[in-house]
mmCIF file of C-alpha atoms in Angstrom:
data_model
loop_
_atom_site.group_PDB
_atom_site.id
_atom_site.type_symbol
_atom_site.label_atom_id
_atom_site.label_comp_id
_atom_site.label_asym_id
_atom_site.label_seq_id
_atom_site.Cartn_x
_atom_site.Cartn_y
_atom_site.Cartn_z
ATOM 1 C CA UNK A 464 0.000 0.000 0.000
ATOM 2 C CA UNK A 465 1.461 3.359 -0.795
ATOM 3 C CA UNK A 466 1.900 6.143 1.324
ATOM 4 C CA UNK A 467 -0.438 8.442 -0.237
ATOM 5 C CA UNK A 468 -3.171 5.300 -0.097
ATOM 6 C CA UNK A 469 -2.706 4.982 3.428
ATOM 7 C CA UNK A 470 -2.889 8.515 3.962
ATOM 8 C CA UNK A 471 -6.378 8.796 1.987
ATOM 9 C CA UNK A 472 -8.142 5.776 4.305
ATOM 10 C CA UNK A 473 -7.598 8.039 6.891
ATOM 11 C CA UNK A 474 -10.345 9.833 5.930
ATOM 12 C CA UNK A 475 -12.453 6.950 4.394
ATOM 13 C CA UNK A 476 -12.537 4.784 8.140
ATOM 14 C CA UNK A 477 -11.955 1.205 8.004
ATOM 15 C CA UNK A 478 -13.433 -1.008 5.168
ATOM 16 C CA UNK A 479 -16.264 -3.894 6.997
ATOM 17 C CA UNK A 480 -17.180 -6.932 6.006
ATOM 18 C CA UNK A 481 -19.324 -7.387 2.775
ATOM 19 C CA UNK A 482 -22.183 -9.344 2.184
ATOM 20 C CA UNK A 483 -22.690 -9.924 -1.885
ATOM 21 C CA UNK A 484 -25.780 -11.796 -3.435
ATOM 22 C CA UNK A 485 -26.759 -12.875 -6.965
ATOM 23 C CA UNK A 486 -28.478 -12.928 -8.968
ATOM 24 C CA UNK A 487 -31.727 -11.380 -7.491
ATOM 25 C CA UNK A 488 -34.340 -11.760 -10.245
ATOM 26 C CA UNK A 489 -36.710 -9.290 -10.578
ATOM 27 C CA UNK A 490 -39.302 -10.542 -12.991
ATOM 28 C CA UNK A 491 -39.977 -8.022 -15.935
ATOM 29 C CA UNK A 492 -42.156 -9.219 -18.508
ATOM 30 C CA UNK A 493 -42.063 -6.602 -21.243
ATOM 31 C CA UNK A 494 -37.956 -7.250 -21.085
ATOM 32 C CA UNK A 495 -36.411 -9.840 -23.265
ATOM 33 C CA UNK A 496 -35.406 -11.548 -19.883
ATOM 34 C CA UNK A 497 -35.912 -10.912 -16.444
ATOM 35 C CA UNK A 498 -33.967 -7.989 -15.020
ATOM 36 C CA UNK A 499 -31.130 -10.062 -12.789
ATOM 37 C CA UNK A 500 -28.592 -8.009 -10.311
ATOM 38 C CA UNK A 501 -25.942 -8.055 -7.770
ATOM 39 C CA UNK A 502 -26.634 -7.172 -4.771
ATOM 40 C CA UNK A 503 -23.641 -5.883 -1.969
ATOM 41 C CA UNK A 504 -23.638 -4.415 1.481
ATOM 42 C CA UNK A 505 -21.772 -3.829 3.872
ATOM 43 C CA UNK A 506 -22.611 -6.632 6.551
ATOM 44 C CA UNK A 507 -23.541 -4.213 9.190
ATOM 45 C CA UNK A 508 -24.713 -0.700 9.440
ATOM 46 C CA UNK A 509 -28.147 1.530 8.673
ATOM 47 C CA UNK A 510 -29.357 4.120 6.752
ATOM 48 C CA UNK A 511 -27.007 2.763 4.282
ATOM 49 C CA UNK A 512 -26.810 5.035 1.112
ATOM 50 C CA UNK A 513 -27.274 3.595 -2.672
ATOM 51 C CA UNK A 514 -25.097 3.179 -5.661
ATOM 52 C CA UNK A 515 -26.237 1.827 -8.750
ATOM 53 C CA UNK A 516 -23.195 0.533 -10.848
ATOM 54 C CA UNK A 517 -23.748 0.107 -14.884
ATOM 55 C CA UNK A 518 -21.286 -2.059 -16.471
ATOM 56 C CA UNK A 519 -19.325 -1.241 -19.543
ATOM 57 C CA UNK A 520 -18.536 -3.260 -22.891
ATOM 58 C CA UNK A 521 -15.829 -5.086 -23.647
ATOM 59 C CA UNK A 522 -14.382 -8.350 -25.147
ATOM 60 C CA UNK A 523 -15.190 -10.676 -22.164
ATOM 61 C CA UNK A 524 -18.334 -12.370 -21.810
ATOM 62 C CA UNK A 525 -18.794 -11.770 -18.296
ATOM 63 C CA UNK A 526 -17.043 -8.574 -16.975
ATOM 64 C CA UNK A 527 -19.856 -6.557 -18.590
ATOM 65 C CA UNK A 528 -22.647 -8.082 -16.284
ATOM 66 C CA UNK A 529 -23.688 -8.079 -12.558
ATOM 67 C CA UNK A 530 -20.106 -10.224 -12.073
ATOM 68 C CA UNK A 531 -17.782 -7.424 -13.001
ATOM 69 C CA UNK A 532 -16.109 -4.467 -11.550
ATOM 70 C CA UNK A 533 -15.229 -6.452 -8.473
ATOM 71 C CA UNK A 534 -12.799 -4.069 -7.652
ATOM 72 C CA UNK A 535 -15.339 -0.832 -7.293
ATOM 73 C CA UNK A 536 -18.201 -2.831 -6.033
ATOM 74 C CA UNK A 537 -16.488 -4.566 -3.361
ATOM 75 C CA UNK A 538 -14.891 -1.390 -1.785
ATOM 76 C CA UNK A 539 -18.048 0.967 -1.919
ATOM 77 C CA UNK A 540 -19.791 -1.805 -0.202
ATOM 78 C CA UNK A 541 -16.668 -2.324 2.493
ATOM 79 C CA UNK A 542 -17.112 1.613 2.602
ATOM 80 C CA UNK A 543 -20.849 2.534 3.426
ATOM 81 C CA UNK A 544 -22.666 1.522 0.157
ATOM 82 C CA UNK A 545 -25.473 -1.011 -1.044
ATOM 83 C CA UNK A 546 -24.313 -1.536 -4.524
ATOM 84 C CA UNK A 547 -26.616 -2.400 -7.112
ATOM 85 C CA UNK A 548 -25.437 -4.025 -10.213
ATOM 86 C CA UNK A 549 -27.676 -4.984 -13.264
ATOM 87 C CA UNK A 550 -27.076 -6.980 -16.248
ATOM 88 C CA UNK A 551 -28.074 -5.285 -19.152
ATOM 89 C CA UNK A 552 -29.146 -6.446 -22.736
ATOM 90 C CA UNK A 553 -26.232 -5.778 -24.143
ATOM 91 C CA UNK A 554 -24.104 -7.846 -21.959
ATOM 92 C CA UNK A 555 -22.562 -10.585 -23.672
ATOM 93 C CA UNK A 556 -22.914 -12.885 -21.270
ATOM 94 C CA UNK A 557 -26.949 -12.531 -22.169
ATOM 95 C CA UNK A 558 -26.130 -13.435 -25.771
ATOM 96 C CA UNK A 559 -29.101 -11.930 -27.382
ATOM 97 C CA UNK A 560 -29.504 -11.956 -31.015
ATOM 98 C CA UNK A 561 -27.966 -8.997 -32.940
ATOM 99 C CA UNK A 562 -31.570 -8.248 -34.380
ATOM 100 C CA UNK A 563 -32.919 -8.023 -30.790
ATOM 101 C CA UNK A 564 -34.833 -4.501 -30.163
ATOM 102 C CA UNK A 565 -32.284 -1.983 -29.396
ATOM 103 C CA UNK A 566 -29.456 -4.358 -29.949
ATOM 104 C CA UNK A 567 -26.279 -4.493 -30.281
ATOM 105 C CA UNK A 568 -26.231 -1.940 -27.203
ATOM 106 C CA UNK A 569 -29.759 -1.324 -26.068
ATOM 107 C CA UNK A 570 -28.662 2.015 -24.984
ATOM 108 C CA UNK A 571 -31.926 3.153 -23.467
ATOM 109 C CA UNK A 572 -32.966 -0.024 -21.744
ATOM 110 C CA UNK A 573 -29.664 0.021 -19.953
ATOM 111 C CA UNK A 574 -31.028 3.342 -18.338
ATOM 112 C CA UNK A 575 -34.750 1.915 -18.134
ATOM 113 C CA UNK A 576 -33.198 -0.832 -15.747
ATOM 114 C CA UNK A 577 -31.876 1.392 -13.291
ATOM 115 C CA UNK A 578 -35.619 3.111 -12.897
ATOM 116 C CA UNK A 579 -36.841 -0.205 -12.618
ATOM 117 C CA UNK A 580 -34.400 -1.132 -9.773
ATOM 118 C CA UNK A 581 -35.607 1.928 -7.833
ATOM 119 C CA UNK A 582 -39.114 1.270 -8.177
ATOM 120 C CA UNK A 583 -38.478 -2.166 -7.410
ATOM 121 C CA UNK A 584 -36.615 -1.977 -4.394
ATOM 122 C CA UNK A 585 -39.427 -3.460 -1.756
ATOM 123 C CA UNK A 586 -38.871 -6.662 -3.948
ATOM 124 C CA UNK A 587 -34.893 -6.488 -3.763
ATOM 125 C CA UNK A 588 -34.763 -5.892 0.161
ATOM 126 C CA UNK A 589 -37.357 -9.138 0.548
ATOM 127 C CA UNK A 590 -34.643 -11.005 -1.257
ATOM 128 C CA UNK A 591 -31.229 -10.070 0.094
ATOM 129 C CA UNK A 592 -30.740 -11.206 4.067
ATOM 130 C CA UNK A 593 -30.556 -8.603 6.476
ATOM 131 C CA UNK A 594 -30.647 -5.916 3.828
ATOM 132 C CA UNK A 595 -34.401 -4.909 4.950
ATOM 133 C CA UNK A 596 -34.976 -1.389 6.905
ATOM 134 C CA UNK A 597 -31.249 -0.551 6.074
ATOM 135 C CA UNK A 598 -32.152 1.492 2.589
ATOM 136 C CA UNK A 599 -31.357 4.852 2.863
ATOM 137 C CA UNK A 600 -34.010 5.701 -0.424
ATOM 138 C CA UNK A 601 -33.557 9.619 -0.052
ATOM 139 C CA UNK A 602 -29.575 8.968 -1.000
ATOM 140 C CA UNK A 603 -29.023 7.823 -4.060
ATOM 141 C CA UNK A 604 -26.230 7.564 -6.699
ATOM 142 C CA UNK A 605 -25.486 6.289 -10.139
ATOM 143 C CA UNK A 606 -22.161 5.198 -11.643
ATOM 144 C CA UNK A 607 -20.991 3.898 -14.780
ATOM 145 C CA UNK A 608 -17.495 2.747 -16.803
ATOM 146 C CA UNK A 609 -17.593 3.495 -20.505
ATOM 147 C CA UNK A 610 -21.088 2.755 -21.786
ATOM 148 C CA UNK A 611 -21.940 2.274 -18.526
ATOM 149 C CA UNK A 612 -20.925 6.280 -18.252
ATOM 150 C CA UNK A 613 -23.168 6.867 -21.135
ATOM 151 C CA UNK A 614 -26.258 4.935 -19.156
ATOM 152 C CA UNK A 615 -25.288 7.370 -16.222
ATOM 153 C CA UNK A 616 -25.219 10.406 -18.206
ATOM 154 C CA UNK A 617 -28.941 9.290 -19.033
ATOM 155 C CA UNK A 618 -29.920 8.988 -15.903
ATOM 156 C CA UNK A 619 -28.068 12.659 -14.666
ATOM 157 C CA UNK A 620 -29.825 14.459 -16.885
ATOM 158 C CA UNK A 621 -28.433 14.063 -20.755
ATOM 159 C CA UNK A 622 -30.831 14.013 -23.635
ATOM 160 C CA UNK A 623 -30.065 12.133 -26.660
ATOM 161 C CA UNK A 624 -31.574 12.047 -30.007
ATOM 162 C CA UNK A 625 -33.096 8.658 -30.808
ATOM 163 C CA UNK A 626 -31.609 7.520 -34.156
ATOM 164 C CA UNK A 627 -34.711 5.317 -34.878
ATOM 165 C CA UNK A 628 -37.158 8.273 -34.893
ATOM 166 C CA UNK A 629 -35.441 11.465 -34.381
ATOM 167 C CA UNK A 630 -37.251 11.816 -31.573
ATOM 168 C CA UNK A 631 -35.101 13.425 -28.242
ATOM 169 C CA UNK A 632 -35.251 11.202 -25.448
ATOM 170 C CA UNK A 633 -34.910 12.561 -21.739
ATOM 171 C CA UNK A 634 -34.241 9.441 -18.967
ATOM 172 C CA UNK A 635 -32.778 11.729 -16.152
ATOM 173 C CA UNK A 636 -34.008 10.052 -12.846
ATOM 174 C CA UNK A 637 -35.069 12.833 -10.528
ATOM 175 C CA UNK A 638 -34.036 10.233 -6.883
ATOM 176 C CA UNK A 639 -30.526 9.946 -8.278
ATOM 177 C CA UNK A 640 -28.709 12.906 -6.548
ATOM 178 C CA UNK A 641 -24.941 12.289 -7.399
ATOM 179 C CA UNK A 642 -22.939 10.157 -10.154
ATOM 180 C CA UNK A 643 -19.510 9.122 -11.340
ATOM 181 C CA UNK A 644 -18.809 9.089 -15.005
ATOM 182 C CA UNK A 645 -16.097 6.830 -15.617
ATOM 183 C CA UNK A 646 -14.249 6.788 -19.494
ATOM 184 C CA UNK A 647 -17.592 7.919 -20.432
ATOM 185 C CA UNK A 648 -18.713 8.459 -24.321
ATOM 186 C CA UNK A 649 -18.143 12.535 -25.520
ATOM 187 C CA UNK A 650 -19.767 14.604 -27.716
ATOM 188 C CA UNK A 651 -21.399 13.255 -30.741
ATOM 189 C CA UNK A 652 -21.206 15.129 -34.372
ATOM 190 C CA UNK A 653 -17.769 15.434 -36.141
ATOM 191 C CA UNK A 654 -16.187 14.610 -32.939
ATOM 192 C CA UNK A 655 -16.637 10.793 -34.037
ATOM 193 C CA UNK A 656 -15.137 8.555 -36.851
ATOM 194 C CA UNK A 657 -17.190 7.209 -39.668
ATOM 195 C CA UNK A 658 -17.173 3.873 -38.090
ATOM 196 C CA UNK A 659 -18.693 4.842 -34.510
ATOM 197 C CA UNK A 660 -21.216 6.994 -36.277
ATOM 198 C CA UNK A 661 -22.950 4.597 -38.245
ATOM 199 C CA UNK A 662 -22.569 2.193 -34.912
ATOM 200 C CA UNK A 663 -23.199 3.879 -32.227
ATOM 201 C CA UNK A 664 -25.624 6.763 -34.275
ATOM 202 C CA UNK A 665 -27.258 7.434 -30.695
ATOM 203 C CA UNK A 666 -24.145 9.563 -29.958
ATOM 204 C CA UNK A 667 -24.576 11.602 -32.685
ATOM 205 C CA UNK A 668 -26.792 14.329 -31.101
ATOM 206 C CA UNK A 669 -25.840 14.560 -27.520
ATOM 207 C CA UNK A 670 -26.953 17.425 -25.618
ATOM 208 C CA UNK A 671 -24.630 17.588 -22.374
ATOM 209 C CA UNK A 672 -26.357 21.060 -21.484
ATOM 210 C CA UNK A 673 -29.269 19.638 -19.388
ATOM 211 C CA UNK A 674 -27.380 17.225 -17.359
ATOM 212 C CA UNK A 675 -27.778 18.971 -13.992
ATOM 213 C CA UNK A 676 -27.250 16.516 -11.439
ATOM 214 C CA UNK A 677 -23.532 17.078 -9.690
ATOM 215 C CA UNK A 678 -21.220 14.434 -11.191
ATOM 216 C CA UNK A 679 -17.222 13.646 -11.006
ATOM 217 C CA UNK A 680 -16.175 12.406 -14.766
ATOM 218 C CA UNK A 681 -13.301 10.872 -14.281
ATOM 219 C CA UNK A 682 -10.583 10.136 -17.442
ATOM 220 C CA UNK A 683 -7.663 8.753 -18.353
ATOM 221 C CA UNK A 684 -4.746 11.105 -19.814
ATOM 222 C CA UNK A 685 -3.905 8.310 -22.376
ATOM 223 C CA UNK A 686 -7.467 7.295 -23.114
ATOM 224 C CA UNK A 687 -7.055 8.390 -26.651
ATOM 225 C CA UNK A 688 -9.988 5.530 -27.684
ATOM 226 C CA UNK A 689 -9.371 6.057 -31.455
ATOM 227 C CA UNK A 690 -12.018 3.552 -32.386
ATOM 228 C CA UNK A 691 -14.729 6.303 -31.266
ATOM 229 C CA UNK A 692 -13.125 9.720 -31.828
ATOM 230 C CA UNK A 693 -10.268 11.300 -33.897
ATOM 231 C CA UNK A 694 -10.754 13.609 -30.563
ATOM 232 C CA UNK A 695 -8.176 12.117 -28.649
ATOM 233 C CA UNK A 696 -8.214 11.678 -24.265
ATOM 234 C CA UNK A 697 -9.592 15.144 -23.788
ATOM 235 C CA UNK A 698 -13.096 13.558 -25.277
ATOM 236 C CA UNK A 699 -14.069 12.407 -22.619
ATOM 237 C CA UNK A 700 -14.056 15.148 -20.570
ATOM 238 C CA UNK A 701 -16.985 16.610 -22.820
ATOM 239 C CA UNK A 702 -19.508 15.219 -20.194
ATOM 240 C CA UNK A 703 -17.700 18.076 -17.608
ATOM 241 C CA UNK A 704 -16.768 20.469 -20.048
ATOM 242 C CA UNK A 705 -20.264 20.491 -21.927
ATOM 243 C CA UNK A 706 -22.310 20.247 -19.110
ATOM 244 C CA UNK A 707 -23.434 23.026 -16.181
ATOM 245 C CA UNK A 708 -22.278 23.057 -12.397
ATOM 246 C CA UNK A 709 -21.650 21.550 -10.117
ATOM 247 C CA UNK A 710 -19.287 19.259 -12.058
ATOM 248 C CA UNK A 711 -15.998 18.110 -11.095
ATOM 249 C CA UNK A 712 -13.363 16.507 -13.602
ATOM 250 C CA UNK A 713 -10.679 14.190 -12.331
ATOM 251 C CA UNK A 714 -7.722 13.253 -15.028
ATOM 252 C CA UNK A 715 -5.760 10.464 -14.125
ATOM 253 C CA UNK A 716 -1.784 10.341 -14.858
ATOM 254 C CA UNK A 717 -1.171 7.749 -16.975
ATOM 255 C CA UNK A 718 -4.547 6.174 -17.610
ATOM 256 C CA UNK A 719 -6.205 4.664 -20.340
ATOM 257 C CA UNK A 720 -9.865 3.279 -20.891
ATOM 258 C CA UNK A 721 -9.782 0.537 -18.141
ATOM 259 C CA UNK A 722 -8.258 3.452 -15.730
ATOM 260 C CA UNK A 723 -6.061 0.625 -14.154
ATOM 261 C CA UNK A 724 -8.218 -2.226 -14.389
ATOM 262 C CA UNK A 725 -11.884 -1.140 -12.516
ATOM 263 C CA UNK A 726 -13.600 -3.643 -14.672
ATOM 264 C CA UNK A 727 -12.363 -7.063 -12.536
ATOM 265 C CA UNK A 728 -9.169 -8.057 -11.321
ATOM 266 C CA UNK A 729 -6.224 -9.038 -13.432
ATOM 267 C CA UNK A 730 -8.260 -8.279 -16.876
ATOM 268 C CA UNK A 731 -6.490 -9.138 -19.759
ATOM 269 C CA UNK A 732 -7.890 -6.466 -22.001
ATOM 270 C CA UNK A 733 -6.662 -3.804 -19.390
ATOM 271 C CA UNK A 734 -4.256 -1.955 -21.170
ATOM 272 C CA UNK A 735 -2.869 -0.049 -18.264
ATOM 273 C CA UNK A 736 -2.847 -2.049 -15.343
ATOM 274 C CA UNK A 737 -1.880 -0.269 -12.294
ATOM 275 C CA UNK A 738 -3.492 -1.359 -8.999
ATOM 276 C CA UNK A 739 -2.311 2.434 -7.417
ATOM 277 C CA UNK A 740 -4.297 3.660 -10.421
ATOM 278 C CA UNK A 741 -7.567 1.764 -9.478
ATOM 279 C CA UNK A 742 -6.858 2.319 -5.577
ATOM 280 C CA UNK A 743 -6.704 5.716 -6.481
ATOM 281 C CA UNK A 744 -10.496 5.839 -8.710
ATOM 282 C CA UNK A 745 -11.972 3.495 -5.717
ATOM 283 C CA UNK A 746 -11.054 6.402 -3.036
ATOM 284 C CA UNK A 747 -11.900 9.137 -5.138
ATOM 285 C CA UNK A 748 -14.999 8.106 -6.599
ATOM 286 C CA UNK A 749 -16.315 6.815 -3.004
ATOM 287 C CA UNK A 750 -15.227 10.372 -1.013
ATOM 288 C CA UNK A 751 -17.231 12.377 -4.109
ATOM 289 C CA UNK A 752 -20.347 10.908 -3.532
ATOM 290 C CA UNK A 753 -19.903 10.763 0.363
ATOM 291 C CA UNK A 754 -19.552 14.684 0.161
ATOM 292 C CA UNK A 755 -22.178 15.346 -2.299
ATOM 293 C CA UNK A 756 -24.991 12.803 -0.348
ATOM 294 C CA UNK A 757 -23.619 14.096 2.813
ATOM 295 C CA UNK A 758 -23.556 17.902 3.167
ATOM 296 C CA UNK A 759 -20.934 18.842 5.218
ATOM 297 C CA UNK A 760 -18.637 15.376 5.034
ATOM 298 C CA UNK A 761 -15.229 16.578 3.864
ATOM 299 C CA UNK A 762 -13.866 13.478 2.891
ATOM 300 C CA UNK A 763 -13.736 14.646 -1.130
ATOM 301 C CA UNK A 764 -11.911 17.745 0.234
ATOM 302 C CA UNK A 765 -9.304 15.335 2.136
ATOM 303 C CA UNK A 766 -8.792 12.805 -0.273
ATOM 304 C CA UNK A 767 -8.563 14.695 -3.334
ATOM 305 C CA UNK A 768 -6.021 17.159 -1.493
ATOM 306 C CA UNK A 769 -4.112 13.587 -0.633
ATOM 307 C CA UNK A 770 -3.979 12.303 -4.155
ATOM 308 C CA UNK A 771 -4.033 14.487 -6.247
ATOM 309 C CA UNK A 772 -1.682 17.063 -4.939
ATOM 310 C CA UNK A 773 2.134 17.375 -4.624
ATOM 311 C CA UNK A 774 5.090 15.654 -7.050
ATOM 312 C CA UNK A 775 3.651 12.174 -6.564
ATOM 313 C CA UNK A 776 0.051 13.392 -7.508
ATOM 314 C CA UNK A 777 -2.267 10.214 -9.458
ATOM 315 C CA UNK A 778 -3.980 12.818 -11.324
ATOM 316 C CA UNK A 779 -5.467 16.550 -11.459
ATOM 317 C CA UNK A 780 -8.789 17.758 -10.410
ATOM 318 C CA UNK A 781 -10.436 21.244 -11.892
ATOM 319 C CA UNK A 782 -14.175 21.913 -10.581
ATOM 320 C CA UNK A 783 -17.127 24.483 -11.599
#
């Protein structure tokens, strides 16, 4: 553990124990399966704050479902959070046929799901032991890794153009009060290659402008995703610079799409794998949403000053 890791849990108290259960199945007819999650707490505690996590893409078949991003989902549990993870549609792991509605990435569903958690979460309490009466509902946050940052976006407040009828669509969630953008999509238009235009045509009209809800977008310095955007790293800050305050923009030395590896441990496809890296995201990420859910905590102000500050700084923050 390094110094400036040690120095951060100061402020973050000691991780407990973590209870993790899946799948809970929530039956949804009008779906093209049931709606199936992870659920994790911590083992004790009350009043317990929630974090819905959306998973990203990827080559592997089961990263991008409710059994990936071990690495985020265990510690916000150890650290104060029920975390909530769905499997979308577009998980491979769900293998749905490419001519499935909304396939290949059911982009809207994946935001749809996360309303249906919240709605549903008399149903998810009945089936998780000793999670009942320990909901804080009032506190509520979303975050999401790549697409998963798009779904968030959604969900905060983004409108989108639907590419199927021109039609904008608005999914913010009004009970989500915070969220954490991780390698999220940027701005659509001439910001995005040929390829990823005629792909992923939902990006092509994104309106950043009317995401209101306070969120830390968090990139990688190196996340120059090519594939997407002639654009380079600075991309995907769009969802900061593009969108109004309160937003706060953390750019990690060094990183690249997986920011160190936050989609599972020891992933192959990470491309930058750097355990201080994802230590770093896991504090970060958890003392933002403390401080925004929590007016008054000052563990953002602590650990951001801790880590991002002074010649062995992980990465820069700027805020508006």
């Amino acid at each position: 553990m390094s110094e400036l890791t040690q120095s951060s849990d100061a402020a973050l108290g000691a991780p407990a124990p973590v209870l993790s259960v899946s799948p809970v199945v929530l039956p949804t007819p009008e779906r093209a399966v049931d709606l199936e999650l992870r659920v994790s707490a911590p083992a004790h505690g009350t009043n317990l704050p929630i974090l819905l996590l959306s998973h990203g893409q990827g080559y592997s078949n089961h990263l991008s479902s409710l059994n990936g991003y071990a690495p985020l989902a265990h510690f916000w549990a150890a650290h104060g959070f029920v975390v909530l993870q769905p499997t979308h549609l577009s998980s491979r792991s769900l293998n749905l046929p490419p001519d499935a509605p909304g396939a290949p990435l059911h982009w809207r569903s994946r935001a749809e799901d996360m309303t249906r958690v919240l709605d549903r979460l008399d149903e998810i309490e009945a089936a998780v032991p000793h999670l009942a009466g320990r909901l804080d509902r009032e506190r509520v946050a979303v975050a999401g890794h790549s697409m998963g940052g798009h779904t968030a976006s959604l969900l905060l407040g983004a409108r989108y153009v639907d590419p199927r009828d021109g039609g904008e669509v608005s999914l913010a969630e009004p009970r989500i009060k915070a969220g954490v953008l991780l390698a999220a999509p940027g701005r659509g238009g001439d910001a995005l290659v040929e390829s990823a235009a005629e792909f992923m045509a939902f990006l092509t009209h994104t309106d950043y402008s009317t995401m209101t809800t306070p969120a830390l977008v968090v990139i990688g310095d190196r996340d120059d995703s090519s594939h997407l955007t002639h654009l380079g790293p600075a991309w995907h800050a769009d969802p900061y610079a593009l969108a109004p305050a309160p937003k706060t923009l953390l750019t990690l030395h060094g990183g690249e799409h997986g920011l160190g590896g936050v989609s599972g441990y020891d992933v192959a496809e990470t491309t930058d794998e750097s355990p201080e890296r994802v230590s770093a995201v896991q504090r970060l990420t958890r003392a933002y949403l403390r401080s925004q859910l929590y007016a008054g905590d000052p563990a953002w102000q602590t650990v951001s000053q801790t880590l991002t500050t002074g010649p062995n700084a992980l990465g820069q923050v700027e805020s508006k």
